[in-house]
Coordinates of C-alpha atoms and ligand atoms in Angstrom, one line a residue:
M208 CA 51.2 -45.1 -50.0
H209 CA 50.5 -42.2 -53.1
T210 CA 50.0 -39.6 -52.1
S211 CA 49.8 -35.6 -53.0
S212 CA 52.6 -33.2 -52.0
T213 CA 51.2 -32.0 -48.5
A214 CA 50.2 -35.6 -47.6
A215 CA 53.0 -37.6 -49.2
K216 CA 55.5 -37.2 -45.7
F217 CA 52.5 -38.2 -44.0
E218 CA 52.5 -41.7 -43.0
P219 CA 49.2 -42.7 -41.1
R220 CA 49.2 -44.6 -38.5
K221 CA 48.2 -44.7 -34.7
Q222 CA 51.9 -43.5 -33.4
P223 CA 52.9 -41.0 -35.9
S224 CA 56.4 -39.9 -36.6
G225 CA 59.1 -38.6 -38.9
L226 CA 60.3 -35.2 -39.1
L227 CA 56.4 -33.5 -40.7
D228 CA 54.5 -35.2 -37.9
S229 CA 56.9 -34.3 -35.1
L230 CA 57.0 -30.5 -37.1
L231 CA 53.4 -31.1 -37.0
E232 CA 53.0 -32.0 -33.1
A233 CA 55.3 -30.1 -31.7
A234 CA 53.6 -26.9 -33.1
G235 CA 50.7 -28.1 -30.7
D236 CA 47.7 -28.9 -34.2
I237 CA 46.8 -32.2 -34.6
V238 CA 46.1 -34.7 -37.5
L239 CA 43.6 -36.8 -38.9
R240 CA 43.8 -39.3 -41.9
V241 CA 39.6 -40.4 -42.4
T242 CA 37.6 -41.7 -45.2
L243 CA 35.2 -41.0 -47.2
G244 CA 33.0 -41.9 -45.5
G245 CA 34.4 -39.6 -42.2
Q246 CA 35.2 -42.7 -40.2
V247 CA 39.2 -42.1 -38.2
R248 CA 41.7 -43.7 -39.7
A249 CA 44.8 -42.9 -37.8
A250 CA 46.0 -40.0 -35.7
S251 CA 48.5 -38.0 -33.9
R252 CA 49.7 -38.3 -30.3
R253 CA 48.1 -35.2 -29.4
A254 CA 44.8 -35.9 -31.1
L255 CA 44.6 -39.2 -29.3
S256 CA 46.5 -38.2 -25.7
L257 CA 43.5 -34.7 -26.5
T258 CA 40.6 -36.4 -26.8
G259 CA 41.8 -39.6 -24.4
V260 CA 39.1 -41.8 -26.2
E261 CA 40.4 -44.3 -28.3
I262 CA 39.5 -43.0 -31.8
D263 CA 40.1 -45.0 -34.5
G264 CA 37.2 -46.6 -36.5
R265 CA 34.8 -43.5 -35.2
P266 CA 33.2 -40.9 -36.6
V267 CA 35.2 -37.9 -36.6
V268 CA 32.1 -35.7 -36.2
S269 CA 31.1 -36.9 -33.0
L270 CA 35.0 -36.4 -31.7
V271 CA 33.4 -32.4 -32.1
H272 CA 30.6 -30.5 -29.8
D273 CA 26.8 -31.5 -31.2
V274 CA 26.4 -27.5 -32.6
D275 CA 29.7 -28.2 -35.0
Q276 CA 28.9 -30.9 -36.3
P277 CA 27.4 -30.3 -39.7
A278 CA 29.7 -28.0 -40.5
L279 CA 32.5 -30.0 -40.5
R280 CA 30.4 -32.6 -42.4
N281 CA 29.7 -30.9 -45.0
A282 CA 33.0 -30.0 -45.1
L283 CA 33.5 -33.5 -45.2
V284 CA 32.1 -34.5 -47.8
S285 CA 32.4 -31.2 -50.7
T286 CA 36.1 -32.6 -49.9
G287 CA 35.7 -36.0 -50.8
A288 CA 33.3 -35.0 -53.2
N289 CA 35.4 -31.5 -55.1
G290 CA 38.2 -32.2 -53.7
G291 CA 39.2 -28.4 -52.7
A292 CA 40.3 -27.6 -49.4
N293 CA 37.9 -26.8 -46.5
V294 CA 38.1 -24.9 -43.3
V295 CA 36.2 -24.5 -40.1
E296 CA 36.1 -24.5 -37.0
A297 CA 35.0 -26.5 -33.9
R298 CA 35.2 -27.3 -31.0
F299 CA 37.2 -30.5 -30.1
R300 CA 35.8 -33.1 -26.9
C301 CA 38.3 -33.4 -25.1
G302 CA 37.2 -34.9 -22.0
E303 CA 35.7 -31.7 -18.7
R304 CA 36.0 -28.9 -21.3
D305 CA 35.8 -28.4 -25.4
I306 CA 38.7 -26.7 -27.1
W307 CA 38.4 -24.8 -29.9
F308 CA 40.3 -25.9 -32.8
E309 CA 40.4 -24.6 -37.2
L310 CA 40.4 -27.6 -39.4
R311 CA 41.8 -27.7 -42.4
I312 CA 40.5 -30.4 -44.3
G313 CA 42.5 -31.7 -48.5
L314 CA 42.1 -34.7 -50.3
L315 CA 44.6 -36.8 -50.6
A316 CA 45.8 -39.2 -54.2
S317 CA 42.8 -41.2 -55.3
G318 CA 42.8 -44.7 -53.2
D319 CA 44.0 -44.7 -50.1
D320 CA 41.3 -45.5 -48.1
A321 CA 41.5 -42.7 -45.8
P322 CA 41.8 -39.6 -48.8
L323 CA 40.3 -37.1 -46.8
L324 CA 43.4 -35.3 -44.2
I325 CA 42.2 -32.7 -41.8
I326 CA 45.1 -30.4 -39.6
G327 CA 43.6 -28.9 -36.8
R328 CA 45.4 -25.6 -35.0
D329 CA 45.0 -24.9 -31.7
M330 CA 42.9 -21.7 -31.2
S331 CA 42.0 -21.5 -28.2
A332 CA 43.8 -18.7 -27.4
Q333 CA 42.2 -16.5 -29.5
H334 CA 38.9 -17.1 -28.6
A335 CA 40.2 -16.9 -25.4
T336 CA 40.6 -12.9 -26.2
E337 CA 37.8 -12.9 -28.8
E338 CA 35.5 -13.3 -25.5
R339 CA 37.4 -11.6 -24.2
L340 CA 36.7 -7.9 -25.6
R341 CA 33.5 -9.3 -26.2
H342 CA 32.7 -9.7 -22.3
M343 CA 34.5 -6.1 -22.0
A344 CA 32.2 -4.7 -24.1
T345 CA 29.2 -6.3 -22.7
H346 CA 29.9 -5.9 -19.4
D347 CA 30.8 -3.8 -16.3
A348 CA 34.7 -4.2 -15.5
L349 CA 33.8 -3.3 -11.9
T350 CA 31.3 -5.9 -11.1
E351 CA 31.2 -7.8 -14.0
L352 CA 27.9 -7.8 -14.0
P353 CA 25.9 -6.8 -18.1
N354 CA 25.8 -2.8 -18.9
R355 CA 23.8 -1.0 -20.5
V356 CA 24.3 -2.8 -24.0
L357 CA 23.6 -6.3 -23.1
L358 CA 21.2 -4.6 -20.7
S359 CA 19.6 -3.7 -23.7
D360 CA 19.5 -6.9 -26.1
R361 CA 18.7 -8.8 -23.3
I362 CA 15.2 -6.0 -23.0
R363 CA 14.7 -7.0 -26.7
M364 CA 15.0 -10.9 -25.7
V365 CA 12.7 -10.2 -23.0
I366 CA 10.2 -8.8 -25.3
A367 CA 10.4 -11.2 -27.8
N368 CA 9.6 -14.1 -25.5
A369 CA 7.1 -12.0 -24.1
R370 CA 5.3 -11.6 -27.2
R371 CA 5.4 -15.4 -28.4
S372 CA 3.9 -16.1 -24.6
G373 CA 1.8 -13.2 -23.4
Q374 CA 3.3 -13.0 -20.7
G375 CA 4.3 -9.6 -19.0
F376 CA 7.3 -9.0 -16.9
A377 CA 8.8 -5.5 -15.4
V378 CA 11.9 -3.7 -15.7
A379 CA 13.0 -2.3 -12.0
T380 CA 16.3 1.0 -12.1
I381 CA 18.3 0.1 -8.5
G382 CA 19.4 3.9 -7.1
L383 CA 21.6 3.2 -4.6
D384 CA 20.8 5.9 -1.6
G385 CA 23.7 6.8 0.5
F386 CA 26.6 5.8 -2.2
K387 CA 26.8 9.2 -2.2
K388 CA 28.4 10.5 0.8
V389 CA 30.2 6.8 1.0
N390 CA 32.2 7.7 -2.6
D391 CA 33.0 11.2 -1.6
G392 CA 33.6 10.4 3.0
L393 CA 35.5 7.6 2.8
G394 CA 36.8 7.3 -1.2
H395 CA 36.4 5.8 -4.3
A396 CA 38.5 2.9 -2.7
I397 CA 35.6 1.8 -0.7
G398 CA 32.9 3.1 -2.6
D399 CA 34.1 0.6 -5.8
A400 CA 34.7 -2.2 -2.7
V401 CA 30.5 -1.1 -2.1
L402 CA 29.3 -1.0 -5.7
R403 CA 31.1 -5.0 -6.0
M404 CA 29.4 -6.0 -2.5
A405 CA 25.9 -4.4 -2.8
A406 CA 27.2 -6.1 -6.7
G407 CA 26.8 -9.4 -5.9
R408 CA 24.0 -8.6 -3.0
L409 CA 21.5 -7.7 -5.7
R410 CA 21.9 -10.3 -8.1
R411 CA 21.9 -13.5 -5.2
T412 CA 18.6 -12.1 -4.5
L413 CA 17.8 -12.8 -8.2
R414 CA 16.0 -16.1 -10.3
D415 CA 18.4 -16.7 -13.0
S416 CA 16.6 -16.3 -15.8
D417 CA 16.5 -12.5 -14.6
T418 CA 19.1 -10.0 -15.8
L419 CA 21.3 -7.8 -13.7
A420 CA 22.8 -4.8 -15.2
R421 CA 25.4 -2.6 -14.2
V422 CA 23.5 1.5 -15.6
G423 CA 26.0 3.5 -14.4
G424 CA 27.6 5.2 -11.2
D425 CA 25.5 4.5 -8.0
E426 CA 22.5 2.5 -10.4
F427 CA 21.8 -0.9 -11.2
V428 CA 18.9 -2.0 -13.3
A429 CA 16.7 -5.6 -13.0
V430 CA 14.4 -6.9 -15.8
L431 CA 12.3 -10.0 -14.0
P432 CA 10.6 -11.9 -17.2
G433 CA 7.3 -13.5 -16.0
S434 CA 6.9 -11.1 -12.6
S435 CA 4.8 -8.8 -14.0
N436 CA 1.3 -8.1 -11.4
E437 CA 2.1 -6.7 -8.3
P438 CA 2.3 -9.5 -5.2
Q439 CA 5.2 -10.2 -7.2
I440 CA 6.7 -6.4 -7.6
K441 CA 6.5 -6.5 -4.6
L442 CA 8.3 -10.0 -3.8
V443 CA 10.8 -8.8 -6.0
T444 CA 11.7 -5.3 -4.7
G445 CA 11.3 -5.9 -1.6
R446 CA 13.7 -9.0 -2.3
L447 CA 16.3 -6.2 -3.5
M448 CA 16.1 -3.4 -0.4
A449 CA 16.8 -6.3 2.2
A450 CA 19.7 -6.4 0.6
L451 CA 21.3 -3.4 -0.1
Q452 CA 19.6 -3.0 3.9
S453 CA 22.5 -4.6 6.2
P454 CA 25.5 -2.7 7.2
F455 CA 28.5 -3.0 4.9
E456 CA 31.7 -3.7 6.2
I457 CA 34.7 -2.9 4.5
D458 CA 37.9 -2.2 5.9
G459 CA 37.1 -1.5 9.5
H460 CA 34.1 0.5 8.0
T461 CA 30.5 -0.2 8.4
I462 CA 28.5 2.0 6.1
Y463 CA 24.5 2.2 5.6
L464 CA 23.2 2.8 2.9
A465 CA 19.3 2.1 1.1
G466 CA 18.0 1.6 -2.0
S467 CA 15.2 3.4 -4.3
I468 CA 14.2 1.3 -6.5
G469 CA 11.4 2.1 -9.8
V470 CA 9.6 -0.4 -11.5
A471 CA 7.9 -1.2 -15.2
T472 CA 5.6 -3.4 -16.9
Y473 CA 5.4 -4.8 -19.8
P474 CA 3.7 -4.3 -21.5
E475 CA 0.6 -1.6 -19.6
H476 CA 3.1 0.8 -18.7
A477 CA 5.6 0.4 -22.3
E478 CA 6.2 -2.0 -25.0
D479 CA 9.5 -0.9 -26.4
E480 CA 13.1 -1.3 -24.0
V481 CA 14.4 2.9 -23.5
R482 CA 10.8 3.8 -22.8
L483 CA 10.6 0.7 -19.8
V484 CA 14.0 2.1 -18.8
T485 CA 13.1 5.4 -19.0
L486 CA 9.3 5.3 -17.2
A487 CA 11.8 2.5 -14.4
D488 CA 13.5 6.1 -14.1
T489 CA 11.2 8.0 -13.7
A490 CA 9.3 5.6 -10.9
M491 CA 12.8 5.6 -9.2
S492 CA 13.1 9.7 -9.0
R493 CA 9.4 9.6 -7.5
A494 CA 11.3 6.5 -5.2
K495 CA 14.2 9.1 -3.9
E496 CA 11.9 12.6 -4.0
T497 CA 9.0 10.4 -1.7
G498 CA 12.2 9.8 1.0
K499 CA 14.5 7.0 -0.7
A500 CA 14.2 3.7 0.2
R501 CA 11.2 1.7 -1.0
A502 CA 9.8 0.9 -4.2
V503 CA 7.9 2.4 -6.6
T504 CA 5.4 1.5 -9.3
Y505 CA 5.5 4.0 -12.6
S506 CA 2.3 5.5 -12.7
P507 CA 0.7 8.0 -15.3
R508 CA -0.4 10.1 -12.8
D509 CA 1.9 11.6 -11.3
Q510 CA 1.1 14.0 -9.3
G511 CA -0.7 11.1 -7.7
P512 CA -0.3 10.1 -3.3
P513 CA 2.6 7.5 -3.4
E514 CA 2.5 3.3 -3.8
H515 CA 1.8 1.8 -0.1
D516 CA 5.5 1.0 0.1
I517 CA 6.0 -2.8 2.1
S518 CA 9.5 -3.4 3.1
L519 CA 8.7 -0.5 5.3
E520 CA 5.6 -1.5 6.6
A521 CA 6.9 -5.3 7.2
A522 CA 9.6 -2.9 9.3
M523 CA 7.5 -1.2 11.5
F524 CA 6.1 -3.8 12.9
N525 CA 8.9 -5.3 13.9
A526 CA 10.2 -1.7 15.2
V527 CA 7.2 -1.6 17.9
R528 CA 9.0 -5.0 19.3
E529 CA 12.7 -3.6 18.4
G530 CA 11.2 0.0 20.1
E531 CA 12.3 2.3 17.6
F532 CA 10.4 4.7 18.3
Q533 CA 10.7 7.4 20.4
L534 CA 8.9 10.5 20.6
Y535 CA 11.4 14.0 19.9
Y536 CA 9.6 17.8 21.7
Q537 CA 9.3 20.7 20.3
P538 CA 9.2 24.2 22.3
I539 CA 5.9 26.4 21.8
V540 CA 7.4 29.3 22.5
D541 CA 6.2 33.0 23.4
A542 CA 8.0 34.9 22.1
R543 CA 7.8 38.3 23.8
N544 CA 9.6 36.8 26.7
R545 CA 10.9 33.7 25.0
T546 CA 9.9 31.5 27.1
I547 CA 8.3 27.8 26.7
E548 CA 5.0 27.1 27.3
G549 CA 5.0 24.1 26.4
F550 CA 5.9 20.9 24.4
E551 CA 4.6 19.3 21.0
T552 CA 5.1 16.0 20.2
L553 CA 6.5 14.9 17.1
M554 CA 7.6 10.4 16.6
R555 CA 11.2 10.1 15.3
W556 CA 11.5 6.2 14.1
K557 CA 15.2 5.5 15.0
H558 CA 15.6 3.0 11.7
P559 CA 19.0 1.3 12.6
T560 CA 20.4 0.9 9.0
L561 CA 17.9 3.3 7.5
G562 CA 19.1 6.8 10.5
M563 CA 15.7 8.4 10.9
V564 CA 12.6 7.5 9.0
P565 CA 10.8 10.4 9.1
P566 CA 7.2 11.6 10.0
V567 CA 5.7 12.2 6.8
R568 CA 7.0 8.5 5.9
F569 CA 5.2 6.3 8.6
I570 CA 2.3 8.0 9.2
P571 CA 0.3 7.5 6.5
I572 CA 1.4 3.2 6.7
A573 CA 0.5 3.1 10.4
E574 CA -2.3 5.1 9.4
T575 CA -2.8 2.8 6.8
N576 CA -2.4 -0.4 8.5
G577 CA -4.2 0.5 11.8
L578 CA -0.3 1.2 13.9
I579 CA -1.5 4.2 14.3
N580 CA -3.5 2.8 16.8
L581 CA -0.9 0.9 18.7
L582 CA 2.0 4.3 18.5
G583 CA -0.5 6.7 19.2
A584 CA -1.7 4.8 22.0
W585 CA 2.0 4.9 23.4
A586 CA 2.9 8.8 22.0
L587 CA -0.2 10.3 24.4
K588 CA 0.8 7.8 27.7
A589 CA 5.2 8.8 27.3
A590 CA 3.3 12.3 26.6
C591 CA 1.7 13.2 29.3
M592 CA 4.5 10.9 31.3
Q593 CA 6.6 13.1 30.0
I594 CA 5.2 16.6 31.0
R595 CA 5.5 15.6 34.7
Q596 CA 9.2 15.8 34.6
F597 CA 9.4 19.1 32.3
E598 CA 7.3 21.0 34.6
E599 CA 9.1 19.5 38.0
V600 CA 12.6 21.3 36.3
A601 CA 11.1 24.0 34.7
G602 CA 8.8 24.7 38.6
R603 CA 6.7 26.1 36.8
E604 CA 3.4 25.4 34.3
L605 CA 3.8 24.1 31.5
Y606 CA 1.6 21.6 28.6
I607 CA 1.8 19.0 26.0
S608 CA 0.2 18.6 22.8
V609 CA -0.3 16.1 21.2
N610 CA -1.1 15.0 17.1
I611 CA -4.4 12.8 17.3
S612 CA -4.3 11.1 13.6
P613 CA -8.1 10.9 11.7
R614 CA -7.9 6.7 12.4
Q615 CA -7.5 7.2 15.9
F616 CA -9.5 10.2 17.0
R617 CA -12.5 7.3 14.9
S618 CA -11.7 4.1 16.9
D619 CA -14.2 3.2 19.9
K620 CA -10.8 3.0 21.6
F621 CA -9.7 6.6 22.2
L622 CA -11.8 8.2 24.7
T623 CA -9.8 5.1 27.0
V624 CA -6.6 5.1 25.2
L625 CA -7.1 9.1 27.0
D626 CA -8.7 8.3 29.8
D627 CA -5.8 5.8 30.7
A628 CA -2.6 7.4 29.6
L629 CA -3.9 10.4 32.1
A630 CA -4.9 8.5 34.8
L631 CA -2.0 6.3 34.6
S632 CA 0.5 9.6 35.0
G633 CA -1.9 11.5 37.1
T634 CA -1.7 14.2 34.3
P635 CA -4.5 16.3 34.8
G636 CA -6.4 16.7 31.2
S637 CA -5.8 20.5 31.3
K638 CA -2.2 19.7 30.3
L639 CA -3.1 18.6 27.1
V640 CA -3.9 19.8 24.3
L641 CA -4.6 17.5 20.8
E642 CA -4.0 18.2 18.1
I643 CA -7.1 17.0 15.0
T644 CA -6.4 18.5 11.4
E645 CA -9.6 19.9 9.7
G646 CA -9.9 17.0 7.3
T647 CA -10.2 14.4 10.9
L648 CA -13.7 16.5 11.9
M649 CA -15.2 16.8 9.1
V650 CA -15.1 13.5 7.7
D651 CA -17.9 12.4 10.3
P652 CA -19.0 15.6 12.2
V653 CA -21.3 14.2 13.9
H654 CA -19.3 12.1 15.0
A655 CA -16.6 14.1 15.1
E656 CA -19.0 17.0 17.9
S657 CA -19.4 14.1 20.0
V658 CA -15.9 13.2 20.9
L659 CA -14.9 16.3 20.4
A660 CA -16.9 17.2 23.8
K661 CA -16.0 14.2 25.9
M662 CA -12.7 15.8 25.1
A663 CA -13.4 18.7 26.4
E664 CA -14.8 17.1 29.7
R665 CA -11.5 15.9 30.6
G666 CA -10.2 19.2 30.7
A667 CA -7.6 18.9 27.7
R668 CA -7.8 21.7 24.8
I669 CA -8.2 21.5 20.6
A670 CA -5.8 22.2 19.0
I671 CA -6.4 23.0 14.5
D672 CA -3.6 21.7 13.5
D673 CA -2.5 22.7 10.1
F674 CA -5.0 25.6 10.2
G675 CA -5.4 26.2 6.5
T676 CA -4.8 24.1 4.8
G677 CA -7.6 21.4 5.1
Y678 CA -11.3 22.8 4.7
S679 CA -13.0 26.0 2.6
S680 CA -15.6 26.7 5.3
L681 CA -15.1 27.9 8.3
A682 CA -18.0 27.1 10.2
Y683 CA -16.6 24.5 12.1
L684 CA -14.4 26.7 14.3
K685 CA -18.1 27.8 16.0
R686 CA -20.0 24.8 16.5
F687 CA -16.9 22.4 17.7
P688 CA -15.4 23.2 20.7
I689 CA -11.4 24.0 19.4
S690 CA -9.2 26.1 21.6
V691 CA -6.0 26.9 19.8
L692 CA -5.1 27.5 15.9
K693 CA -2.2 26.0 14.2
V694 CA -1.3 28.5 11.2
D695 CA 0.2 25.8 9.0
R696 CA 4.4 27.0 8.1
A697 CA 2.7 27.3 4.3
F698 CA 1.9 30.8 6.0
V699 CA 4.2 30.9 7.4
K700 CA 7.6 30.7 5.4
D701 CA 7.7 33.2 2.7
L702 CA 6.3 36.3 5.5
P703 CA 7.4 39.0 5.9
G704 CA 7.6 40.3 2.2
A705 CA 4.8 37.7 1.3
E706 CA 1.6 40.1 0.7
K707 CA -0.6 37.0 0.2
D708 CA 0.7 35.2 2.8
A709 CA 1.0 38.2 5.1
A710 CA -3.2 38.6 4.9
I711 CA -4.3 35.2 5.4
C712 CA -2.1 35.7 9.2
N713 CA -3.3 39.1 9.6
A714 CA -7.1 37.4 9.3
V715 CA -6.4 34.2 11.0
L716 CA -5.8 36.3 13.6
D717 CA -8.8 39.3 13.5
L718 CA -10.7 35.4 13.4
A719 CA -9.5 34.1 16.3
K720 CA -8.8 37.4 18.4
H721 CA -13.3 37.7 17.0
L722 CA -13.3 33.7 18.3
D723 CA -11.4 33.5 21.6
L724 CA -8.9 31.3 20.3
S725 CA -5.2 31.2 20.3
V726 CA -3.1 30.8 18.1
V727 CA 0.3 29.1 17.1
A728 CA 2.9 30.2 14.6
E729 CA 4.3 26.6 13.7
G730 CA 7.4 26.5 11.3
V731 CA 9.3 30.3 12.0
E732 CA 12.2 30.2 11.5
T733 CA 13.4 33.9 11.1
E734 CA 13.9 36.5 13.7
A735 CA 12.1 38.8 11.2
Q736 CA 9.1 36.3 10.8
L737 CA 9.3 36.1 14.8
A738 CA 8.9 39.9 14.7
W739 CA 6.5 40.8 12.7
L740 CA 4.2 38.1 13.8
D741 CA 4.7 39.1 16.9
K742 CA 4.0 42.8 16.4
L743 CA 1.1 41.5 14.6
G744 CA -0.7 39.5 17.5
C745 CA 1.0 36.5 17.6
H746 CA 2.5 36.0 20.0
Y747 CA 2.6 32.0 20.8
V748 CA 5.3 31.1 17.8
Q749 CA 7.1 26.6 17.4
G750 CA 10.1 26.5 15.0
Y751 CA 13.6 26.4 14.8
L752 CA 14.4 29.8 15.1
T753 CA 13.0 29.0 19.0
G754 CA 13.9 25.1 19.1
K755 CA 14.0 22.3 16.7
P756 CA 12.2 19.0 18.0
M757 CA 14.7 17.3 21.2
P758 CA 15.2 14.3 22.9
A759 CA 13.8 14.2 26.3
H760 CA 16.5 14.8 28.3
V761 CA 17.8 18.1 25.5
A762 CA 14.3 19.4 25.9
V763 CA 14.7 19.6 30.5
A764 CA 18.7 21.1 29.5
A765 CA 16.6 23.6 27.5
L766 CA 14.2 24.2 30.2
T767 CA 17.4 24.2 33.2
E768 CA 19.5 26.6 31.5
N769 CA 16.9 28.4 29.4
L770 CA 18.9 27.6 26.2
Y771 CA 17.5 29.0 23.1
T772 CA 17.5 29.2 19.8
E773 CA 21.3 28.1 18.4
L774 CA 22.6 26.5 21.2
L775 CA 20.4 24.1 20.5
P776 CA 20.6 21.1 18.9
H777 CA 19.0 20.5 15.8
D778 CA 16.5 17.7 15.0
L779 CA 18.4 14.7 13.7
P780 CA 18.4 14.9 9.7
A781 CA 16.1 12.1 8.1
G782 CA 18.1 9.2 6.4
K783 CA 21.1 9.6 8.8
P784 CA 21.6 6.8 10.5
Ligands
C2E919 P1 2.9 19.0 12.6 O1 1.9 18.4 13.2 O2 2.0 19.4 11.8 O3 3.9 18.8 13.1 C1 5.2 20.5 12.6 C2 6.2 19.4 11.7 O4 7.2 21.1 11.2 C3 7.6 18.9 12.3 O5 7.4 18.5 11.0 C4 8.7 19.5 12.7 O6 9.7 18.7 12.5 C5 8.3 20.3 11.0 N1 8.6 21.7 11.3 C6 8.5 22.3 12.9 N2 8.8 23.9 12.5 C7 10.1 23.7 11.6 C8 10.4 25.5 11.0 O7 10.7 25.8 11.3 N3 11.0 24.6 9.9 C9 10.0 23.3 9.0 N4 10.8 23.3 7.9 N5 10.4 22.5 9.8 C10 9.3 22.5 10.7 P2 7.5 16.4 11.7 O8 8.6 15.8 13.3 O9 8.8 16.2 10.0 O10 6.6 15.4 11.5 C11 5.5 16.3 10.5 C12 3.9 15.8 10.4 O11 3.9 14.2 11.3 C13 3.9 16.7 11.0 O12 3.2 17.9 11.0 C14 2.4 15.6 12.5 O13 1.0 15.4 11.2 C15 2.7 14.1 11.9 N6 3.1 14.0 13.3 C16 4.8 13.6 13.8 N7 4.2 13.2 14.9 C17 3.2 12.4 15.7 C18 2.6 11.4 16.3 O14 3.1 11.0 17.2 N8 1.1 10.9 15.8 C19 0.5 10.8 14.9 N9 -0.7 11.3 15.1 N10 1.2 12.2 13.3 C20 2.3 12.6 14.0
MG920 MG1 1.4 18.9 14.8
MG921 MG1 1.6 21.2 11.4

């Protein structure tokens, strides 16, 4: 057989031998002889063992991955026709896996029935390195999730698809609440473990078609194709939050975290990738500002009320069953002799993973879904029972102040609930102060008038809570049987320096004197505030200075030991487990 220089020593045969063959075999290369029509006529041992199939007579293109077949076919045709050498890269099908080969194709002397010579060099190691580099450039090393680079590619791709299909999608930014404390308090190794675990949990919540990226220390972004309406978004964000809420057990530490989520949708909020992520971020900041552990959808009216929090709502029903609600008691003190006159009951929700959820977060939800009727009735009953123990240990008369929400006040069952609480506890109505806001009275003044009259019949006193913040007209003070004005903390906090606030407090006290109402100043935090108020004739104060809200047993201790101010335990900070 006559062949050109390179191929001269290459004897095509099914079991090749000879020096060059041996060298080629040793180098891990594969050698094939192929007809001009592309059929394999002979193959080196390695080619045979790699492909693991009978390759004699088969089209050589059938040995490579479908995707690589056209390039190989073109190269064979081109070399066959023009004689020039061609190089292509192709994945050889080697059993279960594909191996990258660089295939050099040359033409042997004419007259040979298999004049095409293919020498393939195994490129898998190089490809693995390139793949690794590509992965490193596009993924976060700690969690193996896509990074910002890949995220932005993916969002652009999803935008392109959404344009074609007309189907919207959502981008959700997820921040871990409480992560900084973990990192600072327990060290970076544990912090990293938490992040890896959180990433895994979030990823498992999502579908394969969703993208989850890590874009910062404790920040993730999820791209959710096809999820663009409220119910879909609520479902996904609810699941994401739930995934973060179960405790993280790491190295003997039980760590509680939560997630704040911000959502922006395409095309409603934005149509480009950068803006979508920015708006989702804005919404997440709002979720954090308005109490954390919640999902907020971006809204252009940034000042608007926080969106309804569905995951918290679901947890509330559970909390009622599990008895996670408690009452705390904050002393109301006579500034002249620092004696406790009564207590205001303030509801607390001790969530097993979120820690103390403040009432500003759960009362509005309970108000919306009606759960407030149940919670309010329980609070009223518990407070009426509690006051008896307080009086017993104090050995004197005290009163108990209970907040009544607008919905509770409007409910037809309210008076029955009140009667039950008084009857069950045996507490006379006169021990009770019911705190309502101006807004509650003004929704339906005619109805309010009759309910208030019935409350007064039972001996209960009515206090206007947060006085001065709700309503501009004061005429209602004459019309309704009101006994107490609780001056809102807003007017107290900058005393005694703030002139306007001082003027308002003065006016309220003057008004109260003329209408024969008593006044309680809320939110008194400093001795200077207390002294100023006392001097002006506002003797009843409630605030951190004279006692933070506290559980009943601590209130009992406060009554017996006569402990005030700094000795009293602090109200548990919100959000701490
Ligand atoms: P509120 O009735 O005006 O209660 C006073 C709030 O001021 C309480 O907040 C109390 O912890 C806080 N506070 C008291 N002294 C100070 C102080 O010196 N400095 C500062 N910065 N704050 C002070 P909390 O307990 O978070 O309750 C918030 C609101 O939630 C209450 O405002 C009330 O409107 C509502 N709420 C609480 N418990 C109940 C309840 O059982 N039923 C109903 N319907 N509403 C409740
Ligand atoms: Mg109150
Ligand atoms: Mg108040």
